[in-house]
Short mmCIF file of C-alpha atoms and ligand atoms in Angstrom, two decimals:
data_model
loop_
_atom_site.label_atom_id
_atom_site.label_comp_id
_atom_site.label_asym_id
_atom_site.label_seq_id
_atom_site.Cartn_x
_atom_site.Cartn_y
_atom_site.Cartn_z
CA MET A 922 0.00 0.00 0.00
CA THR A 923 1.26 3.50 -0.80
CA SER A 924 2.37 5.25 2.34
CA PRO A 925 0.42 8.46 2.85
CA ALA A 926 3.67 10.42 3.01
CA SER A 927 4.76 9.39 -0.45
CA ARG A 928 5.01 11.99 -3.13
CA ARG A 929 4.18 10.88 -6.65
CA VAL A 930 6.46 12.11 -9.41
CA LEU A 931 5.72 11.36 -13.07
CA THR A 932 7.43 12.10 -16.34
CA GLY A 933 7.36 10.91 -19.93
CA ILE A 934 9.54 11.13 -23.01
CA THR A 935 8.07 11.25 -26.51
CA THR A 936 9.35 8.31 -28.54
CA SER A 937 10.18 9.99 -31.81
CA GLY A 938 13.98 10.24 -31.74
CA THR A 939 17.30 8.79 -30.59
CA PRO A 940 18.43 10.06 -27.17
CA HIS A 941 21.36 12.48 -27.24
CA LEU A 942 23.58 13.95 -24.53
CA GLY A 943 21.17 16.89 -24.15
CA ASN A 944 18.31 14.49 -23.27
CA TYR A 945 20.62 12.67 -20.86
CA VAL A 946 21.77 15.76 -18.98
CA GLY A 947 18.42 17.56 -19.18
CA SER A 948 16.09 14.72 -18.32
CA ILE A 949 17.27 11.10 -18.09
CA ARG A 950 20.04 11.62 -15.52
CA ALA A 951 17.90 13.82 -13.28
CA SER A 952 14.97 11.37 -13.43
CA VAL A 953 17.14 8.42 -12.45
CA ARG A 954 18.59 10.36 -9.50
CA ALA A 955 15.15 11.54 -8.38
CA SER A 956 13.79 8.00 -8.54
CA ARG A 957 16.28 6.94 -5.86
CA GLN A 958 15.05 9.44 -3.28
CA PRO A 959 13.19 7.96 -0.35
CA GLY A 960 9.51 8.78 0.07
CA VAL A 961 8.96 9.22 -3.67
CA GLN A 962 6.84 7.00 -5.87
CA SER A 963 8.02 7.52 -9.43
CA PHE A 964 6.27 6.94 -12.73
CA TYR A 965 8.33 6.97 -15.92
CA PHE A 966 6.78 6.29 -19.25
CA LEU A 967 7.40 6.19 -22.98
CA ALA A 968 4.96 8.64 -24.56
CA ASP A 969 4.33 6.75 -27.77
CA TYR A 970 0.81 8.08 -28.34
CA HIS A 971 2.41 11.52 -28.30
CA ALA A 972 5.00 10.33 -30.84
CA LEU A 973 2.24 9.75 -33.43
CA ILE A 974 1.56 13.49 -33.43
CA LYS A 975 4.91 14.32 -34.97
CA CYS A 976 6.19 11.06 -36.38
CA GLN A 977 4.28 8.98 -38.88
CA GLU A 978 6.99 6.42 -39.57
CA PRO A 979 5.96 3.25 -37.71
CA ALA A 980 9.47 1.73 -37.68
CA ARG A 981 10.91 4.89 -36.21
CA VAL A 982 8.32 5.04 -33.42
CA GLN A 983 9.10 1.43 -32.54
CA ARG A 984 12.87 1.89 -32.71
CA SER A 985 12.77 5.08 -30.66
CA THR A 986 10.64 3.38 -28.01
CA LEU A 987 13.30 0.68 -27.66
CA GLU A 988 16.18 3.19 -27.66
CA ILE A 989 14.64 5.43 -25.03
CA ALA A 990 13.61 2.51 -22.82
CA ALA A 991 17.12 1.00 -23.10
CA SER A 992 18.71 4.39 -22.35
CA TRP A 993 16.65 4.87 -19.21
CA LEU A 994 17.45 1.36 -18.00
CA ALA A 995 21.15 1.60 -18.88
CA ALA A 996 21.34 4.92 -17.03
CA GLY A 997 20.23 3.12 -13.89
CA LEU A 998 16.46 3.29 -13.70
CA ASP A 999 15.35 0.39 -11.52
CA PRO A 1000 12.07 -1.01 -12.86
CA GLU A 1001 11.52 -2.88 -9.58
CA HIS A 1002 11.55 0.36 -7.66
CA VAL A 1003 9.63 2.65 -10.04
CA ILE A 1004 6.63 2.19 -12.31
CA PHE A 1005 8.12 2.14 -15.80
CA TYR A 1006 5.67 1.64 -18.66
CA ARG A 1007 4.66 2.43 -22.21
CA GLN A 1008 1.76 4.86 -22.56
CA SER A 1009 -0.02 2.81 -25.24
CA ASP A 1010 -0.16 -0.23 -22.92
CA ILE A 1011 -2.56 1.69 -20.69
CA PRO A 1012 -5.94 1.92 -22.47
CA GLU A 1013 -7.29 3.92 -19.54
CA ILE A 1014 -5.18 6.88 -20.70
CA PRO A 1015 -7.06 7.51 -23.97
CA GLU A 1016 -10.27 6.82 -22.07
CA LEU A 1017 -9.47 9.52 -19.53
CA THR A 1018 -8.39 11.77 -22.41
CA TRP A 1019 -11.98 11.75 -23.61
CA LEU A 1020 -13.42 12.62 -20.19
CA LEU A 1021 -10.96 15.51 -19.97
CA THR A 1022 -11.68 16.59 -23.54
CA CYS A 1023 -15.25 17.17 -22.43
CA VAL A 1024 -14.25 19.52 -19.61
CA THR A 1025 -11.58 21.45 -21.52
CA GLY A 1026 -12.46 24.69 -23.31
CA LYS A 1027 -11.51 24.84 -26.95
CA GLY A 1028 -10.29 28.37 -26.25
CA ALA A 1029 -7.72 27.03 -23.78
CA LEU A 1030 -6.35 24.70 -26.47
CA ASN A 1031 -6.29 27.61 -28.94
CA ARG A 1032 -3.84 29.32 -26.59
CA ALA A 1033 -1.41 26.38 -26.27
CA HIS A 1034 2.12 27.42 -27.32
CA ALA A 1035 2.82 24.48 -29.63
CA TYR A 1036 -0.40 25.06 -31.55
CA LYS A 1037 0.09 28.83 -31.66
CA ALA A 1038 3.62 28.37 -32.99
CA MET A 1039 2.18 26.41 -35.92
CA LEU A 1040 -0.36 29.15 -36.61
CA ASP A 1041 2.41 31.78 -36.59
CA LYS A 1042 4.53 29.69 -38.90
CA ASN A 1043 1.64 29.27 -41.31
CA ALA A 1044 0.85 32.99 -41.21
CA ALA A 1045 4.50 33.84 -41.95
CA ALA A 1046 4.46 31.45 -44.91
CA GLY A 1047 1.19 32.92 -46.19
CA GLN A 1048 -0.57 29.57 -45.68
CA ASP A 1049 -3.99 28.71 -44.37
CA ALA A 1050 -3.90 29.18 -40.57
CA ASP A 1051 -4.44 25.49 -39.82
CA ALA A 1052 -2.32 24.04 -42.61
CA ASP A 1053 -0.54 20.89 -41.40
CA VAL A 1054 -2.19 21.09 -37.99
CA THR A 1055 -3.74 17.75 -37.09
CA ALA A 1056 -6.41 17.46 -34.44
CA GLY A 1057 -3.79 15.37 -32.60
CA LEU A 1058 -1.47 18.37 -32.29
CA PHE A 1059 -4.37 20.50 -31.13
CA MET A 1060 -5.33 17.90 -28.49
CA TYR A 1061 -1.77 17.25 -27.32
CA PRO A 1062 -2.25 19.02 -23.95
CA VAL A 1063 -5.33 16.93 -23.12
CA LEU A 1064 -3.52 13.64 -23.73
CA MET A 1065 -0.69 14.93 -21.56
CA GLY A 1066 -3.19 15.95 -18.89
CA ALA A 1067 -4.56 12.40 -18.89
CA ASP A 1068 -1.03 10.98 -18.49
CA ILE A 1069 -0.55 13.04 -15.36
CA LEU A 1070 -4.01 12.94 -13.78
CA MET A 1071 -4.40 9.18 -14.34
CA PHE A 1072 -1.77 8.53 -11.67
CA SER A 1073 -2.58 11.47 -9.39
CA ALA A 1074 0.95 12.84 -9.82
CA HIS A 1075 1.90 15.65 -7.46
CA GLN A 1076 5.00 16.74 -9.35
CA VAL A 1077 6.02 16.60 -12.98
CA PRO A 1078 9.68 17.29 -13.79
CA VAL A 1079 9.70 19.06 -17.15
CA GLY A 1080 11.56 21.68 -19.12
CA ARG A 1081 10.31 25.25 -19.06
CA ASP A 1082 8.66 24.80 -22.45
CA GLN A 1083 6.23 22.35 -20.82
CA ILE A 1084 5.06 24.51 -17.89
CA GLN A 1085 1.96 25.64 -19.76
CA HIS A 1086 0.91 22.02 -20.25
CA ILE A 1087 1.09 21.38 -16.51
CA GLU A 1088 -1.01 24.47 -15.86
CA MET A 1089 -3.57 23.21 -18.35
CA ALA A 1090 -3.65 19.86 -16.53
CA ARG A 1091 -4.36 21.73 -13.29
CA ASP A 1092 -7.26 23.53 -14.98
CA MET A 1093 -8.63 20.23 -16.28
CA ALA A 1094 -8.48 18.75 -12.77
CA ALA A 1095 -10.24 21.80 -11.32
CA SER A 1096 -13.03 21.72 -13.91
CA PHE A 1097 -13.54 18.00 -13.50
CA ASN A 1098 -13.57 18.17 -9.70
CA HIS A 1099 -15.96 21.10 -9.75
CA LEU A 1100 -18.43 19.12 -11.82
CA TYR A 1101 -17.99 15.63 -10.41
CA GLY A 1102 -16.37 15.82 -6.96
CA GLU A 1103 -12.78 15.75 -5.74
CA HIS A 1104 -11.27 12.96 -7.80
CA LEU A 1105 -8.30 14.46 -9.63
CA THR A 1106 -5.09 15.75 -8.02
CA PRO A 1107 -3.81 19.05 -9.44
CA PRO A 1108 -0.13 18.60 -10.42
CA ALA A 1109 2.76 21.05 -10.17
CA ALA A 1110 5.67 21.44 -12.58
CA LEU A 1111 9.05 20.61 -11.10
CA ILE A 1112 11.71 22.76 -12.72
CA ASP A 1113 15.30 21.98 -11.82
CA ASP A 1114 17.38 25.11 -12.29
CA ASN A 1115 20.58 23.13 -11.85
CA VAL A 1116 19.88 21.09 -14.92
CA ALA A 1117 21.97 22.46 -17.72
CA LEU A 1118 20.62 23.33 -21.12
CA LEU A 1119 23.32 21.66 -23.12
CA PRO A 1120 24.71 23.42 -26.19
CA GLY A 1121 25.18 21.32 -29.31
CA LEU A 1122 28.09 20.98 -31.72
CA ASP A 1123 27.44 24.43 -33.19
CA GLY A 1124 26.86 26.22 -29.86
CA ARG A 1125 23.08 26.48 -30.22
CA LYS A 1126 20.88 24.42 -27.87
CA MET A 1127 21.49 20.71 -28.50
CA SER A 1128 18.44 19.59 -30.45
CA LYS A 1129 17.49 17.10 -33.10
CA SER A 1130 15.89 19.92 -35.10
CA TYR A 1131 19.28 21.73 -35.36
CA ASP A 1132 21.10 18.52 -36.30
CA ASN A 1133 23.84 19.40 -33.80
CA THR A 1134 23.56 16.50 -31.35
CA ILE A 1135 26.00 14.05 -29.79
CA ALA A 1136 24.37 10.61 -29.56
CA LEU A 1137 24.15 9.30 -26.01
CA PHE A 1138 24.93 5.66 -26.74
CA GLY A 1139 26.56 5.52 -30.14
CA PRO A 1140 29.74 3.45 -30.51
CA ARG A 1141 32.64 4.89 -28.52
CA GLU A 1142 34.47 5.98 -31.65
CA GLN A 1143 31.39 7.81 -32.95
CA MET A 1144 31.18 9.79 -29.72
CA ARG A 1145 34.84 10.73 -30.03
CA LYS A 1146 34.37 11.91 -33.63
CA GLN A 1147 31.31 13.95 -32.73
CA ILE A 1148 33.13 15.62 -29.85
CA MET A 1149 36.07 16.41 -32.12
CA SER A 1150 33.65 18.26 -34.42
CA ILE A 1151 32.48 20.74 -31.74
CA VAL A 1152 32.91 24.21 -33.18
CA THR A 1153 35.58 26.36 -31.46
CA ASP A 1154 37.30 29.64 -32.29
CA SER A 1155 40.63 29.59 -34.11
CA ARG A 1156 42.95 30.33 -31.19
CA ALA A 1157 46.24 28.51 -31.50
CA PRO A 1158 47.71 26.16 -28.88
CA GLY A 1159 49.32 28.24 -26.14
CA ALA A 1160 46.89 31.14 -26.53
CA PRO A 1161 44.55 31.59 -23.50
CA LYS A 1162 40.94 30.59 -24.22
CA ASP A 1163 37.57 31.80 -22.96
CA THR A 1164 35.28 29.46 -21.06
CA GLU A 1165 32.52 32.04 -21.44
CA GLY A 1166 30.45 31.16 -24.51
CA SER A 1167 32.42 27.97 -25.15
CA ALA A 1168 30.18 25.00 -25.99
CA LEU A 1169 33.09 22.70 -25.20
CA TYR A 1170 33.40 24.09 -21.68
CA ALA A 1171 29.62 24.10 -21.11
CA ILE A 1172 29.33 20.43 -22.02
CA TYR A 1173 32.30 19.58 -19.78
CA ARG A 1174 30.66 21.53 -16.94
CA ALA A 1175 27.53 19.36 -17.18
CA PHE A 1176 29.58 16.25 -16.40
CA ALA A 1177 32.21 17.60 -14.01
CA ASP A 1178 32.22 18.39 -10.31
CA ASP A 1179 33.35 21.85 -9.18
CA ALA A 1180 37.01 20.92 -8.76
CA GLU A 1181 37.21 19.29 -12.19
CA ALA A 1182 35.49 22.29 -13.78
CA ALA A 1183 37.93 24.69 -12.10
CA ALA A 1184 40.90 22.66 -13.36
CA PHE A 1185 39.45 22.64 -16.88
CA ALA A 1186 38.94 26.42 -16.76
CA GLN A 1187 42.56 26.80 -15.62
CA ALA A 1188 43.69 24.71 -18.59
CA PHE A 1189 41.74 27.09 -20.86
CA ALA A 1190 43.49 30.09 -19.27
CA ASP A 1191 46.82 28.32 -19.72
CA GLY A 1192 46.21 27.94 -23.42
CA ILE A 1193 45.34 24.24 -23.81
CA ALA A 1194 45.15 23.21 -27.49
CA TRP A 1195 41.54 22.68 -28.68
CA GLY A 1196 42.34 19.12 -29.73
CA ASP A 1197 43.58 18.30 -26.23
CA ALA A 1198 40.57 19.98 -24.61
CA LYS A 1199 38.26 17.88 -26.78
CA GLN A 1200 40.12 14.72 -25.85
CA GLN A 1201 39.71 15.59 -22.15
CA LEU A 1202 36.01 16.25 -22.67
CA PHE A 1203 35.63 12.91 -24.44
CA GLU A 1204 37.38 11.09 -21.59
CA ARG A 1205 35.28 12.83 -18.94
CA ILE A 1206 31.99 11.93 -20.67
CA GLU A 1207 33.21 8.39 -21.28
CA ARG A 1208 33.89 7.99 -17.59
CA GLU A 1209 30.18 8.47 -16.91
CA ILE A 1210 28.60 6.98 -20.03
CA GLY A 1211 31.12 4.24 -20.85
CA PRO A 1212 30.11 1.89 -18.03
CA MET A 1213 26.46 2.12 -19.15
CA ARG A 1214 27.16 1.31 -22.79
CA ALA A 1215 27.41 -2.46 -22.44
CA ARG A 1216 24.01 -2.61 -20.76
CA TYR A 1217 22.52 -0.41 -23.47
CA GLU A 1218 23.94 -2.57 -26.24
CA HIS A 1219 22.73 -5.71 -24.51
CA LEU A 1220 19.19 -4.35 -24.23
CA MET A 1221 19.17 -3.16 -27.84
CA ALA A 1222 20.15 -6.68 -28.90
CA HIS A 1223 17.45 -8.19 -26.65
CA PRO A 1224 14.23 -6.26 -27.24
CA GLU A 1225 12.33 -9.17 -25.65
CA GLU A 1226 13.90 -8.28 -22.29
CA VAL A 1227 12.82 -4.66 -22.59
CA GLU A 1228 9.37 -5.76 -23.71
CA ALA A 1229 9.03 -8.01 -20.63
CA ILE A 1230 10.07 -5.14 -18.35
CA LEU A 1231 7.50 -2.84 -19.97
CA GLN A 1232 4.78 -5.48 -19.68
CA ALA A 1233 5.51 -5.88 -15.98
CA GLY A 1234 5.41 -2.10 -15.63
CA ALA A 1235 2.08 -1.94 -17.46
CA ARG A 1236 0.63 -4.44 -15.00
CA LYS A 1237 1.67 -2.25 -12.09
CA ALA A 1238 0.36 0.88 -13.79
CA ARG A 1239 -2.94 -0.71 -14.71
CA ALA A 1240 -3.42 -2.02 -11.18
CA LEU A 1241 -3.79 1.68 -10.34
CA ALA A 1242 -5.41 2.93 -13.54
CA THR A 1243 -8.17 0.32 -13.88
CA PRO A 1244 -9.88 0.85 -10.50
CA PHE A 1245 -9.36 4.61 -10.71
CA MET A 1246 -10.95 4.73 -14.15
CA ARG A 1247 -13.85 2.71 -12.79
CA THR A 1248 -14.38 5.38 -10.12
CA LEU A 1249 -14.15 8.17 -12.71
CA ARG A 1250 -16.61 6.47 -15.04
CA HIS A 1251 -19.02 6.16 -12.18
CA ALA A 1252 -18.46 9.78 -11.18
CA VAL A 1253 -19.43 11.13 -14.61
CA GLY A 1254 -22.47 8.84 -14.94
CA LEU A 1255 -21.09 6.06 -17.12
CA ARG A 1256 -22.62 3.40 -14.86
CA ALA A 1257 -24.29 0.06 -15.00
CA LEU A 1258 -28.01 0.65 -15.18
CA THR A 1259 -28.42 -1.57 -12.17
CA ALA A 1260 -26.08 0.57 -10.05
CA GLN A 1261 -28.09 2.10 -7.24
CA ALA A 1262 -29.69 5.14 -8.87
CA ALA A 1263 -29.68 8.31 -6.85
CA TRP A 1264 -32.81 9.70 -8.51
CA ALA A 1265 -34.86 6.54 -7.94
CA SER A 1266 -33.92 5.60 -4.40
CA GLY A 1267 -34.65 9.03 -2.97
CA LYS A 1268 -31.33 8.87 -1.15
CA SER A 1269 -28.88 11.68 -1.51
CA SER A 1270 -26.25 11.01 -4.15
CA ALA A 1271 -23.55 11.26 -1.49
CA ARG A 1272 -25.17 8.48 0.46
CA SER A 1273 -25.66 6.21 -2.51
CA SER A 1274 -21.96 6.46 -3.25
CA LEU A 1275 -20.81 5.51 0.25
CA PRO A 1276 -18.37 2.62 0.44
CA THR A 1277 -19.62 -0.48 2.23
CA PHE A 1278 -18.15 -3.22 4.41
CA LYS A 1279 -18.97 -6.83 3.67
CA GLN A 1280 -18.29 -9.69 6.09
CA TYR A 1281 -18.01 -13.24 4.84
CA ARG A 1282 -16.56 -16.68 5.51
CA GLU A 1283 -14.07 -18.38 3.20
CA ALA A 1284 -13.61 -22.04 2.38
CA ASP A 1285 -10.70 -22.07 4.83
CA GLY A 1286 -13.29 -21.63 7.59
CA ARG A 1287 -12.00 -18.23 8.64
CA PHE A 1288 -13.84 -14.91 8.77
CA TYR A 1289 -13.02 -11.99 6.49
CA PHE A 1290 -14.22 -8.54 5.58
CA LYS A 1291 -13.66 -6.16 2.73
CA LEU A 1292 -14.52 -2.58 1.97
CA THR A 1293 -15.79 -1.80 -1.51
CA ASP A 1294 -16.62 1.50 -3.16
CA ALA A 1295 -19.89 2.30 -4.91
CA SER A 1296 -18.70 0.65 -8.11
CA GLY A 1297 -17.70 -2.54 -6.32
CA ALA A 1298 -13.93 -1.94 -6.39
CA VAL A 1299 -12.18 -3.36 -3.34
CA LEU A 1300 -10.55 -0.68 -1.20
CA LEU A 1301 -9.56 -2.77 1.80
CA GLN A 1302 -9.22 -6.51 2.28
CA SER A 1303 -8.75 -8.21 5.64
CA ARG A 1304 -6.82 -11.33 6.43
CA GLY A 1305 -8.70 -14.22 8.04
CA PHE A 1306 -10.02 -13.87 11.61
CA ASP A 1307 -10.72 -16.89 13.81
CA ALA A 1308 -14.06 -15.53 15.01
CA PRO A 1309 -16.68 -13.37 13.27
CA ARG A 1310 -16.75 -11.16 16.35
CA ASP A 1311 -13.10 -10.16 15.80
CA ALA A 1312 -13.79 -9.20 12.20
CA GLY A 1313 -16.83 -7.21 13.35
CA GLN A 1314 -14.78 -5.33 15.93
CA ALA A 1315 -12.17 -4.35 13.37
CA ILE A 1316 -14.96 -3.00 11.14
CA LYS A 1317 -16.43 -1.01 14.03
CA ARG A 1318 -13.07 0.55 14.72
CA LEU A 1319 -12.63 1.57 11.10
CA GLN A 1320 -16.13 3.04 11.07
CA SER A 1321 -15.69 5.07 14.22
CA GLU A 1322 -12.02 6.09 13.92
CA GLY A 1323 -11.66 6.21 10.15
CA ALA A 1324 -8.19 6.10 8.59
CA ALA A 1325 -6.62 6.61 12.02
CA ALA A 1326 -7.43 2.97 12.82
CA LEU A 1327 -5.41 1.62 9.88
CA ALA A 1328 -2.04 1.60 11.60
CA ALA A 1329 -3.29 -0.49 14.52
CA LEU A 1330 -4.94 -2.97 12.17
CA THR A 1331 -2.14 -3.46 9.60
CA ALA A 1332 -1.43 -7.00 10.79
CA HIS A 1333 -5.03 -7.92 9.91
CA LEU A 1334 -5.05 -6.30 6.45
CA GLN A 1335 -3.76 -7.57 3.16
CA PRO A 1336 -1.63 -5.13 1.19
CA LEU A 1337 -3.46 -3.94 -1.95
CA PRO A 1338 -0.78 -2.32 -4.08
CA ASP A 1339 -3.34 -1.00 -6.54
CA VAL A 1340 -5.35 1.02 -4.04
CA GLY A 1341 -4.00 4.54 -3.54
CA ALA A 1342 -3.82 5.85 0.02
CA PRO A 1343 -5.91 8.95 -0.83
CA ALA A 1344 -8.80 6.85 -2.18
CA LEU A 1345 -8.83 4.66 0.93
CA GLN A 1346 -8.52 7.56 3.31
CA SER A 1347 -11.32 9.50 1.73
CA ALA A 1348 -13.55 6.40 1.78
CA LEU A 1349 -12.88 5.82 5.47
CA GLU A 1350 -13.33 9.49 6.23
CA SER A 1351 -16.75 9.56 4.56
CA LEU A 1352 -17.80 6.51 6.58
CA ARG A 1353 -16.56 8.04 9.80
CA ALA A 1354 -18.44 11.26 9.06
CA GLU A 1355 -21.57 9.25 8.29
CA GLN A 1356 -21.21 7.32 11.55
CA ALA A 1357 -20.72 10.55 13.48
CA GLY A 1358 -24.00 11.75 11.97
CA ASN A 1359 -22.64 14.53 9.79
N1 LIG B 529 5.34 16.49 -23.72
C1 LIG B 529 6.52 15.87 -23.18
C2 LIG B 529 7.71 16.18 -24.08
O1 LIG B 529 7.54 16.41 -25.25
C3 LIG B 529 6.35 14.36 -23.07
C4 LIG B 529 5.20 14.01 -22.20
C5 LIG B 529 4.03 13.43 -22.61
C6 LIG B 529 5.13 14.22 -20.82
N2 LIG B 529 3.21 13.28 -21.54
C7 LIG B 529 3.84 13.74 -20.42
C8 LIG B 529 6.00 14.76 -19.86
C9 LIG B 529 3.42 13.82 -19.09
C10 LIG B 529 5.57 14.82 -18.54
C11 LIG B 529 4.29 14.36 -18.16
O2 LIG B 529 8.81 16.17 -23.61
#
């Protein structure tokens, strides 16, 4: 069971390219470090539905999914410790996308930066405003909102260019909750100012669109060649060199500790030859990346291993997504016609959605209870008691003390990894309030 103190952190990478050093420094490395912090439940996923928006080459989407998954794993992501999955393995995500689509204003999507940038580009080219804009591009922020809200993420580590999307997800959560009750958790963007924006070979931001990248896991010799092609000024060996504005120095800085960076800056001042500086940069990067390369190459040669890891991750993710989606469907009125109908029973809708305890006896002769929500999803499951009276007393305690009774009863409860602590707590709280006559 999720401990109530745990903070949920979620991030995704679009699977439309081959990871480069900029992705490693800006996202992969920070994610792997963050996933090792105590008290954090991390979700990392391959955003392959998002890839379809900009990449319509099936082989490339598949290859990129493997490359990015292998990069994350080679960089040290532990799939036992985090929930690591592929977006398209979770059918609840497109389902939630639709529910969110219906509470999102078209005007809000009109104002999304990525969409507006396309409009500006079309205007500048004298084209029709919506030329080359698919409905997928327009809906991008809603799909991203579903990614985040599906797992009730508190924090989303992203680059500054994505802050608007997180704000839109907050708005979607607020609209949904206003209409249907407090179900969705508003997320916050997590911006790490220490994460470097890496320059590329030509000194501009390292980006696939500028074709100035250094591949993260190419062959060793390829990395050396790419580093040797970093653009520098024409100062001769012996002449002092500036670290300011030097792409070479900036890339070194992203891999070095303070002492190493100071020594490298001193070498610049002392007039190190560019060729030697590049060799030092290559060796410094290799020291970090080199040990990961064998694992990367192994995984690339064994896609079945990566596939099995992703399938296991999807099972963990769906253990959360499936019951949550059931609750959300119920909340919006997508319900079995036999589900207790608020308008027919005369009971208040709050009452008809109260969770209920059920006591029963198993074939092993012992006595059990479980707590289910209005849709029948199990929120709490006891272990066997010797006597029905003991089970009954545990239920009474939960009814009168609410979530506060959980700690004392842990020995009698089975862990349910797919039930989030907030869902259970709010269920117990509503029962306690009911019992207290509120
Ligand atoms: N839009 C992100 C990017 O292009 C990828 C992404 C998709 C994502 N869904 C997400 C990131 C949810 C964080 C949370 O980089």
